[in-house]
Amino acid sequence: MDLISREYRTITGITGPLVFVEGIKRGSFGEMCIVKMDTAETRTGQILKLEGDKAVVQVLEGASGIDRDKTSIIPTGEVAKVGVSMDMMGRIFNGSGFPIDALPEIIPEKNLDINGLPMNPVAREKPNYFIETGISVIDGLNTLVRGQKLPIFSSAGLPANELVLQILRQARGAEEEDFCVIFGAMGITSREAFFFREGIEETGAMSRTVSFINLASDPTVERFFTPRIALTTAEYFAFEKGFQVMVVLTDMTAYCEALRELGSAREEIPGRRSYPGYMYTDLATLYERAGCIKGSQGSITIMPILTMPEDDITHPIPDLTGYITEGQIVLSRDMHMKGIYPPINALPCLSRLMNIGIGKGRTREGHRELADQLYASYAKGIHIRRLVAIVGEEGLTELDRTYLAFADEFEKRFIGQGEERRTIDETLDLGLELLKMLPERELKRLK
Amino acid sequence: MDEIRGKIYGVSGPVVMASSMKGAKMHTTCHVGYAGLLGEIIRIEGDMVTIQVYEDTTGLTLGEEVISFGRPLTAMLGPGLLSNVYDGIQRPLYIVSESGAYIGKGIRIEGLDLDRKWGFNPHKKAGDEVGPGDILGSFAETESITHKVMVPPGVKGVIKEISKGSVSGRSPVCVLTDGKTIRLFQEWPVRVPRPFKSKLPPTDPFVTGQRVFDTLLPIAEGGTAAVPGGFGTGKTVVEHTIAKYARTDIVIYIGCGERGNEMTEVLTEFPHLKDPMTGLPLNMRTVIIANTSNMPVAAREASIFTGITIAEYFRDMGYRVALMADSISRWAEALREISSRLEEMPSEEGFPPYLASRLGGFYERAGKVNCLGNDGRTGSVTVISAISPPGGDFSEPVTQASLRVAGALWALDTELAYARHFPAVNWKRSFSLYYKKLSSWFEREVAPDMVELRSRLAALLQKEEDLNEVVQVIGVEALQDSDRLTLEAATIAREGFLRQSAFSETDAFASFEKQYWMLKAIFSFLDSSMKALESGVYLERIIESPLRTSLLRMQNLSNEGFREWAEDMIGKIEKELLSVE
């Protein structure tokens, strides 16, 4: 901390959430500032850019009401930090980390830089602990492991939230003492916030959940901080206290839109669809905080939820996310319209860490081959379904018709399991049973 | 060179401006701020310089000191590189990890352990005249690789003294009569290609053991291949598989802006996997550069240059080096990010206009060369770089710039990946410009009819494509029997031959012998069944024959003994299909 406080009353301009200040003598990049208004209200700001004696400060709560002449900026000498402690369990905070559950502020055990530091790749432990979610398409075909980052690509109106809650409710190990949930919400509606709160209470994990909630009506700039605060808290619980942390971040689309809004206020050169060129790096600094560390008991698993604008998987938000995360679970409107729950479009789904989480001793020997066979057969069925639309059923061979029937059954029974919780054995047995519909000579991938 | 000291004037992300830096040189390194962050000068304007900083700049304060040393960004080249893991600016990550699981700021550790002793075995003696590239002596750096100590470029003279036995990087290993000293290691600026005598034309293939590449889309030793693909199409698995199984002496693996957990996979797997050529652990022939996506962008920009400089160093010793870069798109994005912080005029998709020339300069550092030195040795650097086009759209600038310079394109396809057909190479979209040059090698080393079989395979796949268009309109039942048989054979070619599991113990590496005999068996089946069809055998009988199933599963057989199996199989095919009445 500074002994002599610096207070600058030299604002030259305000645009969007940004305040331009002159005459700065000492200031550091990323330094937090107190914005003191003439109404005695104070807000929080952060230095985004320094050039000579000029600084650009973004105000978390937004700039409305800030007076150019009567407002002063006081740098604090600190970068953005969050106070963490075990008492955070069960509590609800806003997007900047202040309690909103009518309980007193926590007494921090320590203050941590919310940007964290990059994990050394050689210090990472290879994630290989299989998480049984009870959902067949995930466990059987796109297995989740501890330390993985596996997003859900949803679209407006699809039940992504329900699916995530079902995973939290069913995941084996979730009832254990060392399991906890960090919930980071950016730009969600109060309806969704209620839904999640009720849902988490139902799972019985509320006392082991820390929530950070930035609502759609809360300031945009705050959305930039919310996931970082959530992940810093997650790192504290995972690597200092040994918890198995599941981080749910929703909705990443709102986060990326906040990035775009800030980028344009800063007059940056826009990239694809006007999102900032550094969005890949920015998202990576969030998602890459998932993982396991050698010599540490805990782990961070991240399940981000994002809404694909216009159901478009090539939109920059799902596209860049897919390039960083270790796979994706994709929801589909078609499946939803058919009444299949969970409405997962299995073909574009992927889990990159599946191979190290499955097999003998973890799930079952031959799991990989079975998954590949189900995928290949289902893809063939879907291909034929497309053909039928053009040539009609008459042009098909007997075998083609069998594939069509297989694809239908696979969607109805394997994917569309509803609220049921299936063990991995049940999932794999069902897969084998469905494959019996096809002639044996077609099952090239099974040993 | 005197140090130049200035002060921080401005900070914007990874870009820092410093004042009072008169005399500082372009592209030289500096230490920025009290934390001593490493940076490189990328613009000079009057006394003001702009520095790209290789570490996170949060917390840098106006007025903190900046020191320039007048030296360019260099790589330290010498024994100890192999089996090591570095970040983009060659800091050894295992040593960094001793101070914690996270990478702190301002850490400065030399790339090589200078105190480690090596048993130096001199090849020259006092009084010998030596020039650049001459080998002074050697020792086993790892069990599989002999490290050759070379006279650095630009140095020549007569040896006055040369060491023998235990030496470390601290003291000179050789002193020339003019007083010049030569050490075990060299320092080389990463952005400058290392010199060689002359480039050689491509004549030998770079053997990957992957059928779709070796047979259909081969690259030459010293060639370049670009591997673009949307997310989930298996770029990283392709890079990993080649790094594991390729017939090469040294592998430089650059994880440039990619996932941390994937690097962990490489790091934990390689020591347990065996080099297919020597049977020794793979990491003994590998240098890994891991600059993951959450590590600083400027270091990511430097990482591919650090990597290729190390590759060139081993090439200069006369080794065949394979450089895997995953992915070049992330490097280009780092370039874009820095460029936009410099407020440069953007060109296509916000990338700087010099993207294509920088990329071209990087790819051109690949090649097979006559090395410096008087023993006539040759070495090569083969570059295989993954590209991550946004939205899987190949029309974007990084893919297009790579296509202009790469000698082979291995285009990965989302549809194939969805059907779990790996490697998901779209054979129609991909190309190899080396094939013609390598034909004589294939005819000589594999079999006289290998080139012909390859052409038949390409034609079969093309025919399938055409027939599928017809099927789209009239349905498969309406096709002639011979056409349906062609489709069957194409299925066997795709599923049985082109598809290859990188995780199968027996099939992850397919020898050329196996590849050749697989093709032989497939076309023997096609030819014999065509004849059978003509002589009146029902199509169903051929399709339902157990022979077809055996062909679809033959990839699971190991390289050893495959030829015998195939010969036996061809006999069975002819017997069963040609003898029926």
XYZ file of N, CA, C and O in Angstrom, chain A residues 13-20 48 56-59 63 262 265-267:
72
model
N -12.234 12.608 -20.080
C -13.340 12.138 -20.908
C -13.939 10.865 -20.362
O -13.318 10.150 -19.575
N -15.184 10.614 -20.777
C -15.870 9.390 -20.349
C -16.563 8.813 -21.573
O -17.223 9.536 -22.319
N -16.371 7.525 -21.811
C -17.113 6.895 -22.892
C -17.452 5.462 -22.485
O -16.591 4.734 -22.012
N -18.705 5.103 -22.632
C -19.148 3.779 -22.188
C -18.762 3.604 -20.734
O -18.963 4.498 -19.925
N -18.155 2.491 -20.379
C -17.744 2.286 -18.985
C -16.328 2.813 -18.718
O -15.771 2.556 -17.670
N -15.739 3.521 -19.703
C -14.337 3.927 -19.574
C -14.203 5.385 -19.174
O -14.930 6.256 -19.644
N -13.213 5.630 -18.318
C -12.915 6.979 -17.875
C -11.451 7.265 -18.236
O -10.589 6.432 -17.993
N -11.197 8.405 -18.869
C -9.837 8.780 -19.257
C -9.300 9.783 -18.258
O -9.949 10.801 -17.987
N -6.696 0.026 -17.503
C -6.609 -0.865 -18.659
C -5.440 -0.538 -19.557
O -4.971 -1.360 -20.316
N -6.385 4.851 -18.941
C -7.763 4.490 -19.223
C -8.233 3.600 -18.084
O -7.605 2.582 -17.783
N -9.319 4.006 -17.435
C -9.826 3.252 -16.292
C -11.217 2.740 -16.634
O -12.074 3.506 -17.077
N -11.436 1.436 -16.479
C -12.802 0.951 -16.682
C -13.489 0.840 -15.330
O -12.903 0.410 -14.351
N -14.748 1.275 -15.311
C -15.484 1.311 -14.046
C -16.432 0.114 -14.010
O -17.265 -0.067 -14.901
N -20.296 3.854 -16.010
C -19.906 5.249 -15.794
C -21.087 6.182 -15.619
O -20.893 7.387 -15.441
N -16.754 -4.147 -24.397
C -15.614 -3.410 -23.849
C -14.591 -3.111 -24.936
O -14.039 -2.018 -24.984
N -15.709 -0.238 -26.926
C -15.585 1.017 -26.177
C -14.124 1.471 -26.146
O -13.836 2.662 -26.142
N -13.214 0.505 -26.164
C -11.784 0.837 -26.149
C -11.261 1.117 -27.550
O -10.058 1.277 -27.734
N -12.153 1.111 -28.518
C -11.789 1.373 -29.923
C -10.711 0.424 -30.410
O -9.782 0.806 -31.112
